[in-house]
Amino acid sequence: MAEILVKNGYVIDPAQKIDGDVADVAIRDDKIVESVSSGARVIDARGKVVMAGALDVHAHVAGPKVNVGRLFRPEDKLFKSPEAQPNYRVEMGFSVPSTFKTGYDYARMGYAFVMEAAMPPLHSPHVHEEIHDTPIIDQAALPVFANNWFVLEYLKKGEIENSAAYVAWLIRATKGYGIKLVNPGGTEAWGWGLNCLKLDDPVPFFDVTPAEIITGLMKTNEYLGLPHSIHIHQNSLGDPGNYTVTLDSLKLAKGMKAKNKFGRTQVMHSTHLQFHSYGGDSWANFESKAKDVMNYVNQQKNITIDLGCVTLDETTTMTADGPFEHHLNALNHLKWANTDVELETAAGVVPYIYDKDIKVCGIQWAIGLELGLFTKDCMRTFITTDHPNAGPFFRYPRVIKWLMSQKAREATLETFKHRDKVIDATEIHGIDRELTLYEIAQMTRAGPAKALGLAGMYGSLAPGMDANVAVFNLDYKKMPSNPEKIEQAFQRALWFIKSGEIVVKDGEITSHGNKRTLWVNAKVKENPQVVRDIHEKFIKDYTVNLDNYPVRDYLAPNPFVIDVDVEA
Amino acid sequence: MPKIVTDVGCPYCGASCDDLEILVSDDGKKILEVYNACAIGNEVFHHASSPDRLKRPRLRQPDGTYQEISYDEAVDYTAKVLLKAKKPLIYGFGSTNCEAMSAVGRVAEKSGAVLDNCASICHGPSFLAIFDNGYPSCTLGEVKNRADVVVFWGCNPMHAHPRHTSRYSIFPRGFFTEKGQRQRKMISIDPRETETAKLADIHLMVQQGHDYELFDAFRTVLRGHDIPDEVAGIRKEAILEAAGIMKNARFGMIFFGMGCTHTDGRNHNVDIAISLTRDLNTVAKYSIMAMRGHYNIAGPGQVWSWQFGFPYCIDLTKGTHAHMNPGETSSIDLAMRDEVDAFINIGTDAGAHFPIDAVKHLRKHPFITIDPNICMASEISDLHIPVAVVGVEEAGVVYRMDNVPIQFKKVVDPPEGVISDEQLFDRVYLRICELTETEPTWIPAKGHAKAPVTAGQ
Ligand code: SF4
Ligand SMILES: [Zn+2]
């Protein structure tokens, strides 16, 4: 029995409405408890901020397209990889770090859980192999559904029950967590080099529209009562003027109610909203529509979002939105990788440089932050960079700095070559809001935990929660006047205790911890038609046999399985 | 009663077929029949069952003969060789599972070795081109279900990947390709009249070593410019005809092989092939794919990319970084410059594939072969460690030529006492930790057993 007492820190725990009270956090084994014995190891947190371990609701950290990004970009390693810590694995890569560096860097920032945001089902053994090699952090992965032939066929006929039976089977087979949608219908169209840019653009041959796919999968999700809602990357990502498509798809959630036993209240999570909040009709008159989009999000309580903030780095874009990557490649002419996946999805990968001296990049930077600053509900607004698409995940501390400090935002704005044009096309310059530590904790802890249906385990320091506790070098009562100190504090936790084990001390890794893979075991009653359909498609269309398709248990050696029983 | 094991993967060529059925004897020890495989695949399974398989490691004696030793002794020998050497090279991995590739990563990092795989001598030039130009590709099922134009450039699947055309590329009837072969135009570009060329609708007999010019001619024509009356030994009209077919595809596919990577131009041929694919994507949907040779030679490129960021030629001797620079850190170049002072050959036959001068240099230092069978490398080794045959006696993940992971099964037990590549590397790793008095680090946990499928059934 191991006991730890984190003593006298400024505790910030929105789930318990605690904002900076000086208190102790007691840990026994892998849980937070009311109190511990006098023999507990004491960590002195006096004058420091104490928060629960953070959750990343959306990052691309494991799987085929991530690995394409690593493989085809040796330049992402050269002079950009830190020296390995003695006795730990080497840490290679910048925008697409190796699995080891990924686990270490998240832990150094006090993250306990990371959601891999897009798992191509056929490649799910690969995703789990990488998760297996990512130390410390707990992980789950969202299989992609919105271009899957089974789903397109069921939804075209409005067969929600069949869709649900298939989705449940696939989530089980891939050891996945929920329902991801990427460019609904558009990625299947990309199989022919086409796209669906509007919600009523029918998918070639399948003759179902993006709107029908979104609504159908939303219903499927609530029919199953999954811990997370549908998680959607909308159509027309990255296009000037796309905010109308964004609003149209958000409106599809209207009137829908969350049905689950996990405490989740949203029916739609709209991801990396920055890429979807664009006005204008060309790159020349490109402008922010963050305010319009957030006005809608603020009033529509059954939606959650994450930001997808641009961090102004050289990075590697990667998405199951195959046509978007092809389009992006036509703009920047760098190398282009693509992987279309039979019956299921696609993926594209293109390096990208968000140059602070390019007007559009500056505007994108502003939009991501505006979304966070215009929010009226930090419990529904989460910090991400859509890693690595808008920037690498280890820039979260920088994003937090920008959100917490107008001075920091202005300082960055000052460095832009097209400062005035960026100011004209956005509202960032006029915003004096500075988010508080409490709000940051909502956006990185309590909020995402609730949206993922994991509020009973993560995101809080209440007794009974998993013992994930981070101590940061910040004085709640005397926040630094230099915003750089905020970034530094969140970059490297003083202490991070993950599942009751000290894994970081003074910003350095001290243990490989004991990571877990979370997956959802959704059980529906036997559906003979869907079973038949699955067998038939594997015989006729797939090139892998059905028996070899489901991820074998040994590939996820530390599973945490969430059972969902659907009574018909 | 003999029993049938179904959905078995074939551990031979890069087609990585996973639909084999194997009839196994009553006691589960012997393979009686192999169904669905091509002749080569058939042979692999029967060979594994041969009674004269080695069952223990063999160490070379001062008189030149081999003597059996225990696995413990072999592990100890290997660990000490790796620790003593300044620049040990661990090379091969064409024929093992990803679990072994992951385990060896730990060993190479701990001991400070160079890690390389057979891509170094086959599709290495393709990697160079991919680093520069990308890789617009797809899974083989996309070809099966959509492709109406298929180009084989510098490759001969009818010989090297016997079931490729029937399972994936030419004959199968897929979702949008109900008419199978009749719905597909097949183009072969090869200086020889191969079996594949004979099957094709069009065969362009490119002049040996002039592939780049022909690719260039295609790009020129597709962009609406004129070309000379003959390019690379092909008449203009033939080029125009082929270019017309390519352009009018709904979904086109270019497969390329060592005929591109091992002729004049090498990586430049692949580079321009990728550019051609990019061009074609402006008028139709196009993908390109390397015809990888072995059933899991795509595996090390995947595993080591997620562990180290590089697919091959990985120098870990610095201890704090991984470093890749083909030409400098590639196996043959290292060996030719005599920089390697210990060599481990695993799951391939460097004895047969390396230039003789490279082998001569390697032979001056400790030389270890890890392979189920006797091969040229094992016959010139100081130590030969036999292991279980992956895909027959050992399960595991393999990556097909299209980078799709396939979970291969185990069909029969290995000979009594014979261990897997993964177990061997884990034991070497533990021995290195003992010898260096350091703590082993497992990520995230050790002790998992390979379990049967339970999920999703
Ligand atoms: S085509 Fe290749 S993988 Fe398939 S059975 Fe033949 S040798 Fe084996
Ligand atoms: Zn994303």
Short mmCIF file of C-alpha atoms in Angstrom, two decimals, chain B residues 27-428:
data_model
loop_
_atom_site.label_atom_id
_atom_site.label_comp_id
_atom_site.label_asym_id
_atom_site.label_seq_id
_atom_site.Cartn_x
_atom_site.Cartn_y
_atom_site.Cartn_z
CA ASP B 27 -1.35 -34.07 -32.19
CA GLY B 28 -1.17 -30.51 -33.56
CA LYS B 29 2.50 -30.94 -34.43
CA LYS B 30 2.71 -31.63 -38.11
CA ILE B 31 1.47 -29.78 -41.17
CA LEU B 32 -0.21 -32.18 -43.56
CA GLU B 33 -1.77 -30.01 -46.24
CA VAL B 34 -1.76 -26.36 -47.25
CA TYR B 35 -4.76 -24.92 -49.09
CA ASN B 36 -5.20 -21.63 -50.98
CA ALA B 37 -1.48 -20.78 -51.04
CA CYS B 38 0.56 -20.43 -54.21
CA ALA B 39 3.41 -22.88 -54.80
CA ILE B 40 5.90 -20.78 -52.86
CA GLY B 41 3.59 -20.33 -49.88
CA ASN B 42 2.91 -24.04 -49.90
CA GLU B 43 6.59 -24.77 -49.71
CA VAL B 44 7.14 -22.42 -46.73
CA PHE B 45 4.74 -24.39 -44.57
CA HIS B 46 6.00 -27.79 -45.56
CA HIS B 47 9.57 -26.71 -45.09
CA ALA B 48 8.86 -25.61 -41.52
CA SER B 49 7.70 -29.12 -40.72
CA SER B 50 10.89 -30.73 -41.93
CA PRO B 51 12.40 -33.14 -39.39
CA ASP B 52 15.96 -31.83 -39.72
CA ARG B 53 15.18 -28.42 -38.23
CA LEU B 54 17.80 -27.16 -35.80
CA LYS B 55 16.67 -27.21 -32.20
CA ARG B 56 19.55 -25.57 -30.35
CA PRO B 57 22.03 -22.76 -31.01
CA ARG B 58 25.38 -23.75 -32.48
CA LEU B 59 28.69 -22.09 -31.64
CA ARG B 60 31.70 -22.23 -33.95
CA GLN B 61 34.65 -24.07 -32.37
CA PRO B 62 38.36 -23.34 -32.89
CA ASP B 63 38.52 -26.29 -35.30
CA GLY B 64 35.84 -24.71 -37.44
CA THR B 65 33.01 -27.05 -36.56
CA TYR B 66 29.73 -26.10 -34.95
CA GLN B 67 28.82 -27.33 -31.50
CA GLU B 68 25.41 -27.16 -29.87
CA ILE B 69 25.08 -24.81 -26.92
CA SER B 70 22.13 -23.79 -24.74
CA TYR B 71 19.96 -20.73 -25.38
CA ASP B 72 21.32 -19.23 -22.16
CA GLU B 73 24.84 -19.50 -23.48
CA ALA B 74 23.81 -18.06 -26.84
CA VAL B 75 22.06 -15.15 -25.13
CA ASP B 76 25.11 -14.47 -22.99
CA TYR B 77 27.41 -14.62 -26.02
CA THR B 78 25.21 -12.23 -28.00
CA ALA B 79 24.86 -9.75 -25.14
CA LYS B 80 28.62 -9.65 -24.61
CA VAL B 81 29.33 -9.24 -28.31
CA LEU B 82 26.93 -6.31 -28.48
CA LEU B 83 28.38 -4.65 -25.40
CA LYS B 84 31.96 -5.09 -26.48
CA ALA B 85 31.54 -3.79 -30.01
CA LYS B 86 31.74 -0.08 -30.77
CA LYS B 87 29.54 -0.26 -33.83
CA PRO B 88 27.56 -3.45 -33.92
CA LEU B 89 25.14 -3.81 -36.82
CA ILE B 90 21.84 -5.64 -36.48
CA TYR B 91 20.44 -6.23 -39.92
CA GLY B 92 17.62 -8.12 -41.64
CA PHE B 93 14.01 -8.40 -40.41
CA GLY B 94 12.46 -9.30 -43.76
CA SER B 95 11.01 -12.40 -42.16
CA THR B 96 9.94 -11.88 -38.61
CA ASN B 97 7.08 -10.21 -36.75
CA CYS B 98 6.74 -6.67 -35.42
CA GLU B 99 6.98 -7.89 -31.86
CA ALA B 100 10.58 -8.90 -32.60
CA MET B 101 11.26 -5.57 -34.33
CA SER B 102 10.04 -3.76 -31.24
CA ALA B 103 12.08 -5.97 -28.92
CA VAL B 104 15.23 -5.43 -30.94
CA GLY B 105 14.73 -1.66 -30.74
CA ARG B 106 15.21 -1.90 -27.01
CA VAL B 107 18.34 -4.04 -27.44
CA ALA B 108 19.89 -1.78 -30.08
CA GLU B 109 19.28 1.34 -28.04
CA LYS B 110 20.66 -0.18 -24.87
CA SER B 111 23.77 -1.57 -26.52
CA GLY B 112 24.35 1.30 -28.94
CA ALA B 113 23.98 -0.52 -32.26
CA VAL B 114 23.08 0.31 -35.83
CA LEU B 115 19.67 -1.06 -36.79
CA ASP B 116 18.87 -1.70 -40.42
CA ASN B 117 16.55 -3.82 -42.51
CA CYS B 118 16.45 -5.34 -45.96
CA ALA B 119 14.93 -2.15 -47.39
CA SER B 120 18.52 -0.94 -47.26
CA ILE B 121 19.25 -3.15 -50.26
CA CYS B 122 15.84 -3.27 -51.97
CA HIS B 123 13.40 -0.37 -51.54
CA GLY B 124 15.89 1.98 -49.89
CA PRO B 125 15.83 4.23 -52.97
CA SER B 126 12.04 4.35 -52.63
CA PHE B 127 12.39 5.71 -49.10
CA LEU B 128 14.70 8.42 -50.39
CA ALA B 129 12.10 9.40 -52.96
CA ILE B 130 9.32 9.31 -50.36
CA PHE B 131 11.35 11.60 -48.08
CA ASP B 132 11.50 14.10 -50.93
CA ASN B 133 8.19 13.76 -52.64
CA GLY B 134 5.67 11.92 -50.44
CA TYR B 135 3.64 8.82 -51.13
CA PRO B 136 0.08 9.08 -52.44
CA SER B 137 -1.05 5.51 -51.88
CA CYS B 138 -3.93 3.33 -50.74
CA THR B 139 -4.68 -0.12 -49.41
CA LEU B 140 -4.89 -3.04 -51.80
CA GLY B 141 -8.65 -3.26 -51.29
CA GLU B 142 -9.02 0.12 -52.96
CA VAL B 143 -7.38 -1.37 -56.05
CA LYS B 144 -9.62 -4.40 -55.84
CA ASN B 145 -12.81 -2.36 -55.46
CA ARG B 146 -12.11 0.65 -57.66
CA ALA B 147 -9.16 0.40 -60.00
CA ASP B 148 -9.84 0.38 -63.73
CA VAL B 149 -6.27 1.08 -64.86
CA VAL B 150 -3.34 -0.77 -63.32
CA VAL B 151 0.28 -0.12 -64.25
CA PHE B 152 3.10 -2.48 -63.26
CA TRP B 153 6.40 -0.70 -63.66
CA GLY B 154 9.59 -2.66 -63.20
CA CYS B 155 7.91 -5.46 -61.36
CA ASN B 156 6.72 -8.93 -62.14
CA PRO B 157 4.07 -10.02 -59.67
CA MET B 158 3.21 -13.16 -61.64
CA HIS B 159 6.57 -14.41 -60.50
CA ALA B 160 7.42 -12.54 -57.29
CA HIS B 161 3.95 -12.09 -55.77
CA PRO B 162 2.03 -14.94 -57.36
CA ARG B 163 -1.41 -14.19 -55.90
CA HIS B 164 -1.18 -10.41 -56.19
CA THR B 165 -3.12 -10.22 -59.45
CA SER B 166 -5.77 -12.69 -58.34
CA ARG B 167 -6.36 -11.34 -54.84
CA TYR B 168 -5.89 -7.61 -55.34
CA SER B 169 -4.99 -6.03 -58.62
CA ILE B 170 -6.29 -7.57 -61.85
CA PHE B 171 -8.72 -10.46 -61.55
CA PRO B 172 -10.85 -9.85 -58.46
CA ARG B 173 -14.39 -8.57 -58.74
CA GLY B 174 -14.85 -5.77 -56.25
CA PHE B 175 -17.63 -3.40 -55.26
CA PHE B 176 -17.23 -1.01 -58.21
CA THR B 177 -15.40 -3.55 -60.38
CA GLU B 178 -17.97 -6.30 -60.77
CA LYS B 179 -16.57 -7.38 -64.11
CA GLY B 180 -13.13 -8.05 -62.67
CA GLN B 181 -10.36 -8.28 -65.24
CA ARG B 182 -12.64 -7.26 -68.10
CA GLN B 183 -13.15 -3.93 -66.41
CA ARG B 184 -9.44 -3.22 -66.01
CA LYS B 185 -6.77 -2.03 -68.40
CA MET B 186 -3.39 -3.43 -67.50
CA ILE B 187 -0.13 -1.84 -68.55
CA SER B 188 3.26 -3.42 -68.00
CA ILE B 189 6.45 -1.44 -68.32
CA ASP B 190 9.44 -3.71 -68.31
CA PRO B 191 12.50 -4.29 -70.50
CA ARG B 192 11.78 -8.02 -70.39
CA GLU B 193 8.80 -9.92 -71.63
CA THR B 194 7.80 -11.26 -68.25
CA GLU B 195 4.75 -13.33 -67.37
CA THR B 196 3.20 -10.10 -66.13
CA ALA B 197 3.97 -8.36 -69.41
CA LYS B 198 2.31 -11.20 -71.30
CA LEU B 199 -0.84 -10.80 -69.26
CA ALA B 200 -1.00 -7.04 -69.83
CA ASP B 201 -3.13 -5.24 -72.41
CA ILE B 202 -0.15 -3.08 -73.22
CA HIS B 203 3.49 -3.89 -72.74
CA LEU B 204 5.99 -1.08 -73.16
CA MET B 205 9.41 -2.64 -73.48
CA VAL B 206 11.39 0.23 -72.04
CA GLN B 207 15.05 0.29 -72.87
CA GLN B 208 17.01 -0.98 -69.88
CA GLY B 209 18.10 1.91 -67.65
CA HIS B 210 15.90 4.52 -69.34
CA ASP B 211 12.90 4.44 -67.04
CA TYR B 212 13.33 8.03 -65.96
CA GLU B 213 13.02 9.28 -69.52
CA LEU B 214 9.87 7.32 -70.07
CA PHE B 215 8.28 8.65 -66.87
CA ASP B 216 9.29 12.10 -68.01
CA ALA B 217 7.69 11.53 -71.40
CA PHE B 218 4.42 10.54 -69.72
CA ARG B 219 4.45 13.67 -67.61
CA THR B 220 5.23 15.81 -70.64
CA VAL B 221 2.42 14.32 -72.68
CA LEU B 222 -0.08 14.56 -69.84
CA ARG B 223 0.73 18.23 -69.50
CA GLY B 224 -0.09 18.70 -73.15
CA HIS B 225 3.41 19.04 -74.59
CA ASP B 226 5.03 17.22 -77.47
CA ILE B 227 7.67 14.50 -77.16
CA PRO B 228 10.26 13.07 -79.62
CA ASP B 229 9.24 10.25 -81.96
CA GLU B 230 10.91 7.74 -79.70
CA VAL B 231 11.70 7.86 -76.00
CA ALA B 232 13.51 5.13 -74.04
CA GLY B 233 13.08 2.79 -76.96
CA ILE B 234 9.30 3.29 -77.17
CA ARG B 235 7.52 4.84 -80.13
CA LYS B 236 5.67 8.07 -79.51
CA GLU B 237 2.32 6.57 -80.57
CA ALA B 238 2.64 3.81 -77.99
CA ILE B 239 3.39 6.36 -75.28
CA LEU B 240 0.44 8.49 -76.35
CA GLU B 241 -1.85 5.49 -76.31
CA ALA B 242 -0.76 4.40 -72.84
CA ALA B 243 -0.94 7.97 -71.54
CA GLY B 244 -4.48 8.24 -72.92
CA ILE B 245 -5.54 5.11 -71.06
CA MET B 246 -3.94 6.35 -67.86
CA LYS B 247 -5.62 9.71 -68.14
CA ASN B 248 -9.04 8.26 -68.72
CA ALA B 249 -9.01 6.11 -65.62
CA ARG B 250 -11.53 6.65 -62.87
CA PHE B 251 -9.15 5.10 -60.38
CA GLY B 252 -5.63 4.37 -61.55
CA MET B 253 -2.89 2.48 -59.81
CA ILE B 254 0.86 2.38 -60.34
CA PHE B 255 2.78 -0.52 -58.82
CA PHE B 256 6.55 -0.31 -59.04
CA GLY B 257 9.30 -2.75 -58.14
CA MET B 258 13.00 -3.24 -58.04
CA GLY B 259 13.13 -2.69 -61.78
CA CYS B 260 12.81 0.99 -60.86
CA THR B 261 14.98 1.06 -57.74
CA HIS B 262 17.84 -1.04 -59.08
CA THR B 263 18.47 0.45 -62.45
CA ASP B 264 19.97 3.75 -63.58
CA GLY B 265 18.20 6.58 -61.83
CA ARG B 266 17.23 4.58 -58.74
CA ASN B 267 15.54 6.94 -56.28
CA HIS B 268 15.03 9.45 -59.09
CA ASN B 269 12.88 6.92 -60.92
CA VAL B 270 10.67 6.54 -57.89
CA ASP B 271 10.65 10.27 -57.35
CA ILE B 272 9.35 10.95 -60.85
CA ALA B 273 6.89 8.07 -60.53
CA ILE B 274 5.45 9.86 -57.51
CA SER B 275 5.38 13.13 -59.45
CA LEU B 276 3.54 11.37 -62.26
CA THR B 277 1.02 10.09 -59.71
CA ARG B 278 0.58 13.63 -58.40
CA ASP B 279 0.04 14.92 -61.92
CA LEU B 280 -2.50 12.22 -62.65
CA ASN B 281 -4.44 13.20 -59.54
CA THR B 282 -5.36 16.43 -61.21
CA VAL B 283 -7.31 14.55 -63.90
CA ALA B 284 -8.33 11.30 -62.17
CA LYS B 285 -7.81 9.45 -58.90
CA TYR B 286 -4.37 7.84 -58.71
CA SER B 287 -2.29 5.94 -56.21
CA ILE B 288 1.17 4.43 -56.23
CA MET B 289 2.62 1.50 -54.32
CA ALA B 290 5.99 -0.15 -53.87
CA MET B 291 5.87 -3.91 -54.42
CA ARG B 292 7.55 -4.82 -51.15
CA GLY B 293 9.26 -8.18 -51.31
CA HIS B 294 8.73 -9.98 -48.03
CA TYR B 295 5.61 -10.52 -46.00
CA ASN B 296 6.71 -8.14 -43.25
CA ILE B 297 9.46 -6.03 -44.74
CA ALA B 298 7.13 -3.06 -44.37
CA GLY B 299 7.10 -3.87 -40.62
CA PRO B 300 10.47 -2.47 -39.52
CA GLY B 301 9.71 0.74 -41.43
CA GLN B 302 6.60 1.10 -39.29
CA VAL B 303 7.88 -0.06 -35.90
CA TRP B 304 11.13 1.88 -36.06
CA SER B 305 9.43 4.99 -37.36
CA TRP B 306 7.23 5.13 -34.28
CA GLN B 307 10.14 4.26 -31.99
CA PHE B 308 12.94 6.26 -33.60
CA GLY B 309 11.39 8.37 -36.34
CA PHE B 310 13.24 6.60 -39.15
CA PRO B 311 12.40 3.51 -41.18
CA TYR B 312 15.92 2.15 -41.72
CA CYS B 313 19.68 2.87 -41.44
CA ILE B 314 19.29 3.86 -37.79
CA ASP B 315 22.50 4.60 -35.93
CA LEU B 316 21.94 4.37 -32.17
CA THR B 317 25.61 4.31 -31.23
CA LYS B 318 25.50 7.84 -29.82
CA GLY B 319 23.23 6.75 -27.01
CA THR B 320 21.24 9.98 -26.82
CA HIS B 321 19.85 10.16 -30.35
CA ALA B 322 18.90 8.11 -33.32
CA HIS B 323 20.63 9.19 -36.51
CA MET B 324 19.80 8.21 -40.07
CA ASN B 325 21.84 9.04 -43.12
CA PRO B 326 21.66 6.42 -45.88
CA GLY B 327 25.08 6.14 -47.48
CA GLU B 328 26.66 6.77 -44.12
CA THR B 329 24.55 4.62 -41.80
CA SER B 330 23.39 2.02 -44.33
CA SER B 331 24.51 -1.57 -43.81
CA ILE B 332 26.41 -2.16 -47.02
CA ASP B 333 28.22 1.16 -46.84
CA LEU B 334 29.18 0.58 -43.22
CA ALA B 335 30.42 -2.89 -44.04
CA MET B 336 32.31 -1.81 -47.15
CA ARG B 337 34.11 0.84 -45.11
CA ASP B 338 34.85 -1.82 -42.49
CA GLU B 339 33.25 0.22 -39.73
CA VAL B 340 31.20 -2.61 -38.28
CA ASP B 341 32.83 -4.61 -35.50
CA ALA B 342 30.04 -7.08 -34.79
CA PHE B 343 27.21 -8.29 -36.98
CA ILE B 344 23.86 -9.87 -36.30
CA ASN B 345 21.98 -11.22 -39.29
CA ILE B 346 18.33 -11.85 -38.48
CA GLY B 347 15.48 -13.08 -40.63
CA THR B 348 17.37 -12.68 -43.90
CA ASP B 349 20.49 -13.97 -45.56
CA ALA B 350 23.19 -11.33 -45.73
CA GLY B 351 25.57 -14.09 -46.76
CA ALA B 352 23.68 -14.42 -50.01
CA HIS B 353 22.63 -10.80 -50.57
CA PHE B 354 25.60 -8.64 -49.55
CA PRO B 355 28.53 -7.95 -51.88
CA ILE B 356 31.39 -10.32 -51.23
CA ASP B 357 33.71 -7.54 -50.02
CA ALA B 358 31.16 -6.44 -47.44
CA VAL B 359 30.83 -10.00 -46.18
CA LYS B 360 34.61 -10.35 -45.99
CA HIS B 361 34.87 -7.31 -43.74
CA LEU B 362 32.00 -8.46 -41.56
CA ARG B 363 33.57 -11.90 -41.21
CA LYS B 364 36.59 -10.38 -39.44
CA HIS B 365 34.43 -9.69 -36.40
CA PRO B 366 31.85 -11.63 -34.41
CA PHE B 367 29.11 -12.75 -36.79
CA ILE B 368 25.80 -14.07 -35.47
CA THR B 369 22.88 -15.44 -37.46
CA ILE B 370 19.37 -15.70 -36.06
CA ASP B 371 17.27 -17.81 -38.39
CA PRO B 372 15.09 -20.92 -38.18
CA ASN B 373 17.01 -22.50 -41.02
CA ILE B 374 20.47 -23.11 -42.31
CA CYS B 375 21.37 -20.46 -44.87
CA MET B 376 24.54 -19.03 -46.37
CA ALA B 377 24.91 -16.57 -43.49
CA SER B 378 24.51 -19.28 -40.88
CA GLU B 379 27.26 -21.29 -42.51
CA ILE B 380 29.82 -18.51 -42.12
CA SER B 381 28.67 -17.41 -38.65
CA ASP B 382 30.33 -17.74 -35.29
CA LEU B 383 26.98 -18.39 -33.72
CA HIS B 384 23.72 -19.59 -35.25
CA ILE B 385 20.60 -19.27 -33.13
CA PRO B 386 17.56 -21.11 -34.49
CA VAL B 387 14.16 -19.59 -33.75
CA ALA B 388 10.51 -20.37 -34.31
CA VAL B 389 9.13 -19.69 -37.80
CA VAL B 390 6.87 -16.64 -37.64
CA GLY B 391 3.46 -17.27 -39.16
CA VAL B 392 3.84 -21.00 -38.67
CA GLU B 393 5.04 -21.50 -35.10
CA GLU B 394 4.70 -17.98 -33.77
CA ALA B 395 1.87 -15.44 -34.08
CA GLY B 396 2.35 -11.73 -34.50
CA VAL B 397 1.60 -8.58 -36.42
CA VAL B 398 3.00 -8.15 -39.92
CA TYR B 399 2.61 -5.24 -42.35
CA ARG B 400 1.53 -6.10 -45.85
CA MET B 401 3.06 -4.20 -48.78
CA ASP B 402 0.32 -1.57 -48.40
CA ASN B 403 1.19 -1.08 -44.71
CA VAL B 404 -1.99 -2.79 -43.56
CA PRO B 405 -1.29 -4.67 -40.33
CA ILE B 406 -2.27 -8.33 -40.48
CA GLN B 407 -2.43 -10.40 -37.32
CA PHE B 408 -0.78 -13.66 -38.28
CA LYS B 409 -1.63 -16.83 -36.43
CA LYS B 410 0.38 -19.65 -35.04
CA VAL B 411 -0.40 -22.99 -36.64
CA VAL B 412 1.82 -25.52 -34.87
CA ASP B 413 4.27 -25.49 -31.97
CA PRO B 414 7.93 -24.88 -32.72
CA PRO B 415 10.29 -27.80 -32.13
CA GLU B 416 10.61 -28.52 -28.42
CA GLY B 417 12.50 -25.75 -26.65
CA VAL B 418 12.94 -23.44 -29.64
CA ILE B 419 12.13 -19.82 -28.77
CA SER B 420 10.82 -16.89 -30.82
CA ASP B 421 12.79 -13.89 -32.10
CA GLU B 422 10.96 -11.71 -29.60
CA GLN B 423 11.79 -13.94 -26.66
CA LEU B 424 15.38 -14.13 -27.78
CA PHE B 425 15.78 -10.34 -27.99
CA ASP B 426 14.06 -9.87 -24.64
CA ARG B 427 16.45 -12.33 -23.06
CA VAL B 428 19.44 -10.60 -24.68
#
